[in-house]
Amino acid sequence: MTASQHPAYGLLRPVTDTASVLLCNNPGLMTLDGTNTWVLRGPGSDEMVVLDPGPDDDEHIAKLAELGTICLVLISHKHGDHTDGIDMLVDRTGAVVRSVGSGFLRGLGGPLTDGEVIDAAGLRITVMATPGHTADSLSFVLDDAVLTADTVLGRGTTVIDSEDGSLRDYMESLRRLHGLGQRRVLPGHGPELDDLEAVTAMYLAHREERLDQVRGALRELGEDATARQIVEHVYTDVDEKLWDAAEWSVQAQLDYLRS
């Protein structure tokens, strides 16, 4: 493995002219190789913007804090593998933290809003609401790339959160991202991808295919079939270890179809 390849734990790995990634060593079924913390810096800037500090991991946060002056921390969504390290990083750096909800705000930056343009660290970063994976999910648009967090992953597909996710919102968010064209994808987990337009088209096609499979399962099993029954009927191509997560997605599909 060279420094230019994913995964590279504990190494700040340049991906574009303005974006580098620090991969946390927290691999798992839901985190893939681990959580990507993105470090953004414009040409000539002596400051950095961090997207998603990651989990409460001493080694990861220490490496982040040692990189230099962090002027702003942005939060893509509420999940702990992206947010649990916030206070440890703020304690070390004093950085302002901004998110959609008030629970993760630190300092005086205020909540993030859809369409807002942030000028920081020599960059212009456009905030884009992309709910669906969670209600508070955001993406961040740069000139040459889009930071998609868990809305578009570097491999595999996204789970719809069982608490406040929405398949209807998610598919609309994919369509919004698709409209940005052929930009690089800088995801929350997994390797970067070259073509946002192509990967969102694939994601949308995959969701439509799954919806058709669920419709077929309801015809065979009955309209009152549970999410678990449908998982066992439809997700035979998926490792059984992932069936609990698949059940969340099927429930989201059922909610979508039954609404």
PDB file of C-alpha atoms in Angstrom, residues 70-243:
ATOM      1  CA  ILE A  70      -8.560  24.457  12.515  1.00  0.00           C
ATOM      2  CA  CYS A  71     -10.806  27.485  11.999  1.00  0.00           C
ATOM      3  CA  LEU A  72     -14.063  25.577  11.571  1.00  0.00           C
ATOM      4  CA  VAL A  73     -15.500  22.099  12.074  1.00  0.00           C
ATOM      5  CA  LEU A  74     -18.524  21.079   9.980  1.00  0.00           C
ATOM      6  CA  ILE A  75     -20.817  18.192  10.913  1.00  0.00           C
ATOM      7  CA  SER A  76     -22.523  16.170   8.184  1.00  0.00           C
ATOM      8  CA  HIS A  77     -25.075  14.369  10.383  1.00  0.00           C
ATOM      9  CA  LYS A  78     -25.773  13.111  13.878  1.00  0.00           C
ATOM     10  CA  HIS A  79     -24.258   9.611  13.956  1.00  0.00           C
ATOM     11  CA  GLY A  80     -21.654   9.052  16.656  1.00  0.00           C
ATOM     12  CA  ASP A  81     -18.969   7.692  14.351  1.00  0.00           C
ATOM     13  CA  HIS A  82     -18.886  11.229  12.868  1.00  0.00           C
ATOM     14  CA  THR A  83     -19.606  13.327  15.968  1.00  0.00           C
ATOM     15  CA  ASP A  84     -18.414  11.668  19.197  1.00  0.00           C
ATOM     16  CA  GLY A  85     -14.950  13.259  18.835  1.00  0.00           C
ATOM     17  CA  ILE A  86     -16.303  16.836  18.740  1.00  0.00           C
ATOM     18  CA  ASP A  87     -15.602  17.862  22.322  1.00  0.00           C
ATOM     19  CA  MET A  88     -12.179  16.252  22.428  1.00  0.00           C
ATOM     20  CA  LEU A  89     -11.201  18.214  19.316  1.00  0.00           C
ATOM     21  CA  VAL A  90     -12.708  21.462  20.624  1.00  0.00           C
ATOM     22  CA  ASP A  91     -10.833  21.014  23.908  1.00  0.00           C
ATOM     23  CA  ARG A  92      -7.575  20.724  21.973  1.00  0.00           C
ATOM     24  CA  THR A  93      -8.157  23.427  19.341  1.00  0.00           C
ATOM     25  CA  GLY A  94     -10.951  25.755  20.413  1.00  0.00           C
ATOM     26  CA  ALA A  95     -12.497  25.380  16.949  1.00  0.00           C
ATOM     27  CA  VAL A  96     -16.032  26.527  16.169  1.00  0.00           C
ATOM     28  CA  VAL A  97     -18.358  23.613  15.323  1.00  0.00           C
ATOM     29  CA  ARG A  98     -21.388  24.028  13.070  1.00  0.00           C
ATOM     30  CA  SER A  99     -24.178  21.577  12.224  1.00  0.00           C
ATOM     31  CA  VAL A 100     -27.884  21.589  11.362  1.00  0.00           C
ATOM     32  CA  GLY A 101     -29.098  20.846  14.878  1.00  0.00           C
ATOM     33  CA  SER A 102     -28.153  22.702  18.024  1.00  0.00           C
ATOM     34  CA  GLY A 103     -26.862  19.615  19.801  1.00  0.00           C
ATOM     35  CA  PHE A 104     -23.480  19.740  18.072  1.00  0.00           C
ATOM     36  CA  LEU A 105     -22.933  23.509  17.946  1.00  0.00           C
ATOM     37  CA  ARG A 106     -19.820  24.770  19.722  1.00  0.00           C
ATOM     38  CA  GLY A 107     -18.775  28.415  19.681  1.00  0.00           C
ATOM     39  CA  LEU A 108     -20.640  31.205  17.905  1.00  0.00           C
ATOM     40  CA  GLY A 109     -21.006  29.893  14.357  1.00  0.00           C
ATOM     41  CA  GLY A 110     -24.728  29.083  14.487  1.00  0.00           C
ATOM     42  CA  PRO A 111     -26.651  26.361  12.650  1.00  0.00           C
ATOM     43  CA  LEU A 112     -25.929  25.471   9.037  1.00  0.00           C
ATOM     44  CA  THR A 113     -28.621  26.218   6.445  1.00  0.00           C
ATOM     45  CA  ASP A 114     -29.319  24.788   2.994  1.00  0.00           C
ATOM     46  CA  GLY A 115     -27.679  26.884   0.269  1.00  0.00           C
ATOM     47  CA  GLU A 116     -25.418  28.767   2.658  1.00  0.00           C
ATOM     48  CA  VAL A 117     -21.972  29.612   1.270  1.00  0.00           C
ATOM     49  CA  ILE A 118     -19.115  29.423   3.759  1.00  0.00           C
ATOM     50  CA  ASP A 119     -15.893  31.318   3.107  1.00  0.00           C
ATOM     51  CA  ALA A 120     -13.166  29.719   5.223  1.00  0.00           C
ATOM     52  CA  ALA A 121      -9.573  28.505   4.880  1.00  0.00           C
ATOM     53  CA  GLY A 122      -9.331  30.023   1.401  1.00  0.00           C
ATOM     54  CA  LEU A 123     -12.334  28.040   0.138  1.00  0.00           C
ATOM     55  CA  ARG A 124     -15.964  28.586  -0.782  1.00  0.00           C
ATOM     56  CA  ILE A 125     -18.032  25.705   0.575  1.00  0.00           C
ATOM     57  CA  THR A 126     -21.740  25.469  -0.297  1.00  0.00           C
ATOM     58  CA  VAL A 127     -23.999  23.695   2.193  1.00  0.00           C
ATOM     59  CA  MET A 128     -26.505  21.323   0.584  1.00  0.00           C
ATOM     60  CA  ALA A 129     -29.294  19.676   2.572  1.00  0.00           C
ATOM     61  CA  THR A 130     -29.410  16.001   1.562  1.00  0.00           C
ATOM     62  CA  PRO A 131     -31.781  14.389   4.083  1.00  0.00           C
ATOM     63  CA  GLY A 132     -32.769  10.735   3.892  1.00  0.00           C
ATOM     64  CA  HIS A 133     -29.975   8.745   5.512  1.00  0.00           C
ATOM     65  CA  THR A 134     -30.879  10.903   8.520  1.00  0.00           C
ATOM     66  CA  ALA A 135     -33.127  13.954   8.710  1.00  0.00           C
ATOM     67  CA  ASP A 136     -30.131  16.232   9.371  1.00  0.00           C
ATOM     68  CA  SER A 137     -27.820  14.916   6.632  1.00  0.00           C
ATOM     69  CA  LEU A 138     -25.810  17.507   4.710  1.00  0.00           C
ATOM     70  CA  SER A 139     -23.432  17.440   1.780  1.00  0.00           C
ATOM     71  CA  PHE A 140     -20.833  20.126   1.077  1.00  0.00           C
ATOM     72  CA  VAL A 141     -20.046  21.329  -2.432  1.00  0.00           C
ATOM     73  CA  LEU A 142     -16.554  22.471  -3.427  1.00  0.00           C
ATOM     74  CA  ASP A 143     -15.485  23.726  -6.841  1.00  0.00           C
ATOM     75  CA  ASP A 144     -14.145  20.333  -7.887  1.00  0.00           C
ATOM     76  CA  ALA A 145     -15.808  17.812  -5.551  1.00  0.00           C
ATOM     77  CA  VAL A 146     -18.722  17.066  -3.234  1.00  0.00           C
ATOM     78  CA  LEU A 147     -18.358  15.812   0.322  1.00  0.00           C
ATOM     79  CA  THR A 148     -21.313  13.433   0.567  1.00  0.00           C
ATOM     80  CA  ALA A 149     -20.792  11.941   4.068  1.00  0.00           C
ATOM     81  CA  ASP A 150     -23.102   8.890   4.351  1.00  0.00           C
ATOM     82  CA  THR A 151     -25.512   9.959   1.597  1.00  0.00           C
ATOM     83  CA  VAL A 152     -23.167   8.469  -1.033  1.00  0.00           C
ATOM     84  CA  LEU A 153     -20.529   6.018   0.171  1.00  0.00           C
ATOM     85  CA  GLY A 154     -17.283   4.968  -1.454  1.00  0.00           C
ATOM     86  CA  ARG A 155     -18.634   1.437  -1.803  1.00  0.00           C
ATOM     87  CA  GLY A 156     -21.875  -0.341  -1.031  1.00  0.00           C
ATOM     88  CA  THR A 157     -25.121   1.498  -0.417  1.00  0.00           C
ATOM     89  CA  THR A 158     -26.534   3.666   2.338  1.00  0.00           C
ATOM     90  CA  VAL A 159     -28.769   2.503   5.181  1.00  0.00           C
ATOM     91  CA  ILE A 160     -31.836   4.611   5.959  1.00  0.00           C
ATOM     92  CA  ASP A 161     -31.799   5.518   9.666  1.00  0.00           C
ATOM     93  CA  SER A 162     -34.606   3.778  11.549  1.00  0.00           C
ATOM     94  CA  GLU A 163     -35.271   6.804  13.772  1.00  0.00           C
ATOM     95  CA  ASP A 164     -35.627   9.724  11.364  1.00  0.00           C
ATOM     96  CA  GLY A 165     -34.481   8.577   7.925  1.00  0.00           C
ATOM     97  CA  SER A 166     -36.776   8.740   4.893  1.00  0.00           C
ATOM     98  CA  LEU A 167     -36.469   6.915   1.598  1.00  0.00           C
ATOM     99  CA  ARG A 168     -38.572   9.554  -0.166  1.00  0.00           C
ATOM    100  CA  ASP A 169     -36.247  12.315   1.080  1.00  0.00           C
ATOM    101  CA  TYR A 170     -33.211  10.180   0.290  1.00  0.00           C
ATOM    102  CA  MET A 171     -34.158   9.622  -3.341  1.00  0.00           C
ATOM    103  CA  GLU A 172     -34.851  13.337  -3.767  1.00  0.00           C
ATOM    104  CA  SER A 173     -31.431  14.098  -2.275  1.00  0.00           C
ATOM    105  CA  LEU A 174     -29.807  11.688  -4.733  1.00  0.00           C
ATOM    106  CA  ARG A 175     -31.548  13.513  -7.574  1.00  0.00           C
ATOM    107  CA  ARG A 176     -30.254  16.864  -6.281  1.00  0.00           C
ATOM    108  CA  LEU A 177     -26.718  15.499  -6.100  1.00  0.00           C
ATOM    109  CA  HIS A 178     -27.071  13.945  -9.556  1.00  0.00           C
ATOM    110  CA  GLY A 179     -27.828  17.416 -10.898  1.00  0.00           C
ATOM    111  CA  LEU A 180     -24.367  18.638  -9.839  1.00  0.00           C
ATOM    112  CA  GLY A 181     -22.793  16.641 -12.675  1.00  0.00           C
ATOM    113  CA  GLN A 182     -19.456  14.855 -12.928  1.00  0.00           C
ATOM    114  CA  ARG A 183     -17.679  15.888  -9.764  1.00  0.00           C
ATOM    115  CA  ARG A 184     -15.494  13.845  -7.480  1.00  0.00           C
ATOM    116  CA  VAL A 185     -17.208  12.163  -4.539  1.00  0.00           C
ATOM    117  CA  LEU A 186     -15.537  12.513  -1.141  1.00  0.00           C
ATOM    118  CA  PRO A 187     -17.598  10.131   1.054  1.00  0.00           C
ATOM    119  CA  GLY A 188     -17.933   9.562   4.781  1.00  0.00           C
ATOM    120  CA  HIS A 189     -16.791   5.955   4.449  1.00  0.00           C
ATOM    121  CA  GLY A 190     -14.840   4.104   1.773  1.00  0.00           C
ATOM    122  CA  PRO A 191     -12.643   5.393  -1.057  1.00  0.00           C
ATOM    123  CA  GLU A 192     -13.269   8.521  -3.075  1.00  0.00           C
ATOM    124  CA  LEU A 193     -15.093   8.128  -6.403  1.00  0.00           C
ATOM    125  CA  ASP A 194     -14.584   9.965  -9.684  1.00  0.00           C
ATOM    126  CA  ASP A 195     -18.103  10.651 -10.966  1.00  0.00           C
ATOM    127  CA  LEU A 196     -20.975  11.836  -8.762  1.00  0.00           C
ATOM    128  CA  GLU A 197     -23.396  11.797 -11.693  1.00  0.00           C
ATOM    129  CA  ALA A 198     -22.695   8.141 -12.461  1.00  0.00           C
ATOM    130  CA  VAL A 199     -22.742   6.906  -8.869  1.00  0.00           C
ATOM    131  CA  THR A 200     -25.993   8.694  -7.985  1.00  0.00           C
ATOM    132  CA  ALA A 201     -27.602   7.233 -11.117  1.00  0.00           C
ATOM    133  CA  MET A 202     -26.458   3.801  -9.926  1.00  0.00           C
ATOM    134  CA  TYR A 203     -27.795   4.457  -6.411  1.00  0.00           C
ATOM    135  CA  LEU A 204     -31.188   5.539  -7.765  1.00  0.00           C
ATOM    136  CA  ALA A 205     -31.399   2.497 -10.039  1.00  0.00           C
ATOM    137  CA  HIS A 206     -30.498   0.234  -7.106  1.00  0.00           C
ATOM    138  CA  ARG A 207     -33.246   1.762  -4.941  1.00  0.00           C
ATOM    139  CA  GLU A 208     -35.827   1.345  -7.689  1.00  0.00           C
ATOM    140  CA  GLU A 209     -34.734  -2.275  -8.146  1.00  0.00           C
ATOM    141  CA  ARG A 210     -35.097  -2.939  -4.405  1.00  0.00           C
ATOM    142  CA  LEU A 211     -38.539  -1.288  -4.394  1.00  0.00           C
ATOM    143  CA  ASP A 212     -39.609  -3.588  -7.230  1.00  0.00           C
ATOM    144  CA  GLN A 213     -38.317  -6.578  -5.234  1.00  0.00           C
ATOM    145  CA  VAL A 214     -40.271  -5.456  -2.169  1.00  0.00           C
ATOM    146  CA  ARG A 215     -43.418  -5.016  -4.263  1.00  0.00           C
ATOM    147  CA  GLY A 216     -42.917  -8.552  -5.555  1.00  0.00           C
ATOM    148  CA  ALA A 217     -42.368  -9.881  -2.037  1.00  0.00           C
ATOM    149  CA  LEU A 218     -45.601  -8.228  -0.859  1.00  0.00           C
ATOM    150  CA  ARG A 219     -47.475  -9.918  -3.701  1.00  0.00           C
ATOM    151  CA  GLU A 220     -46.073 -13.302  -2.638  1.00  0.00           C
ATOM    152  CA  LEU A 221     -46.072 -12.899   1.153  1.00  0.00           C
ATOM    153  CA  GLY A 222     -49.151 -10.715   1.509  1.00  0.00           C
ATOM    154  CA  GLU A 223     -49.599  -6.991   1.983  1.00  0.00           C
ATOM    155  CA  ASP A 224     -49.132  -7.293   5.760  1.00  0.00           C
ATOM    156  CA  ALA A 225     -45.680  -8.908   5.522  1.00  0.00           C
ATOM    157  CA  THR A 226     -43.151  -7.623   8.062  1.00  0.00           C
ATOM    158  CA  ALA A 227     -39.853  -6.010   7.176  1.00  0.00           C
ATOM    159  CA  ARG A 228     -38.000  -9.069   8.516  1.00  0.00           C
ATOM    160  CA  GLN A 229     -40.014 -11.468   6.352  1.00  0.00           C
ATOM    161  CA  ILE A 230     -39.213  -9.351   3.316  1.00  0.00           C
ATOM    162  CA  VAL A 231     -35.497  -9.207   4.169  1.00  0.00           C
ATOM    163  CA  GLU A 232     -35.370 -13.004   4.324  1.00  0.00           C
ATOM    164  CA  HIS A 233     -37.210 -13.186   1.002  1.00  0.00           C
ATOM    165  CA  VAL A 234     -35.392 -10.436  -0.928  1.00  0.00           C
ATOM    166  CA  TYR A 235     -31.913  -9.973   0.581  1.00  0.00           C
ATOM    167  CA  THR A 236     -30.595 -13.455  -0.150  1.00  0.00           C
ATOM    168  CA  ASP A 237     -27.646 -11.791  -1.932  1.00  0.00           C
ATOM    169  CA  VAL A 238     -26.585  -9.946   1.252  1.00  0.00           C
ATOM    170  CA  ASP A 239     -24.491 -11.337   4.143  1.00  0.00           C
ATOM    171  CA  GLU A 240     -26.855 -12.323   6.979  1.00  0.00           C
ATOM    172  CA  LYS A 241     -24.737 -10.212   9.353  1.00  0.00           C
ATOM    173  CA  LEU A 242     -26.159  -7.194   7.530  1.00  0.00           C
ATOM    174  CA  TRP A 243     -29.803  -8.284   7.688  1.00  0.00           C
TER     175      TRP A 243
END
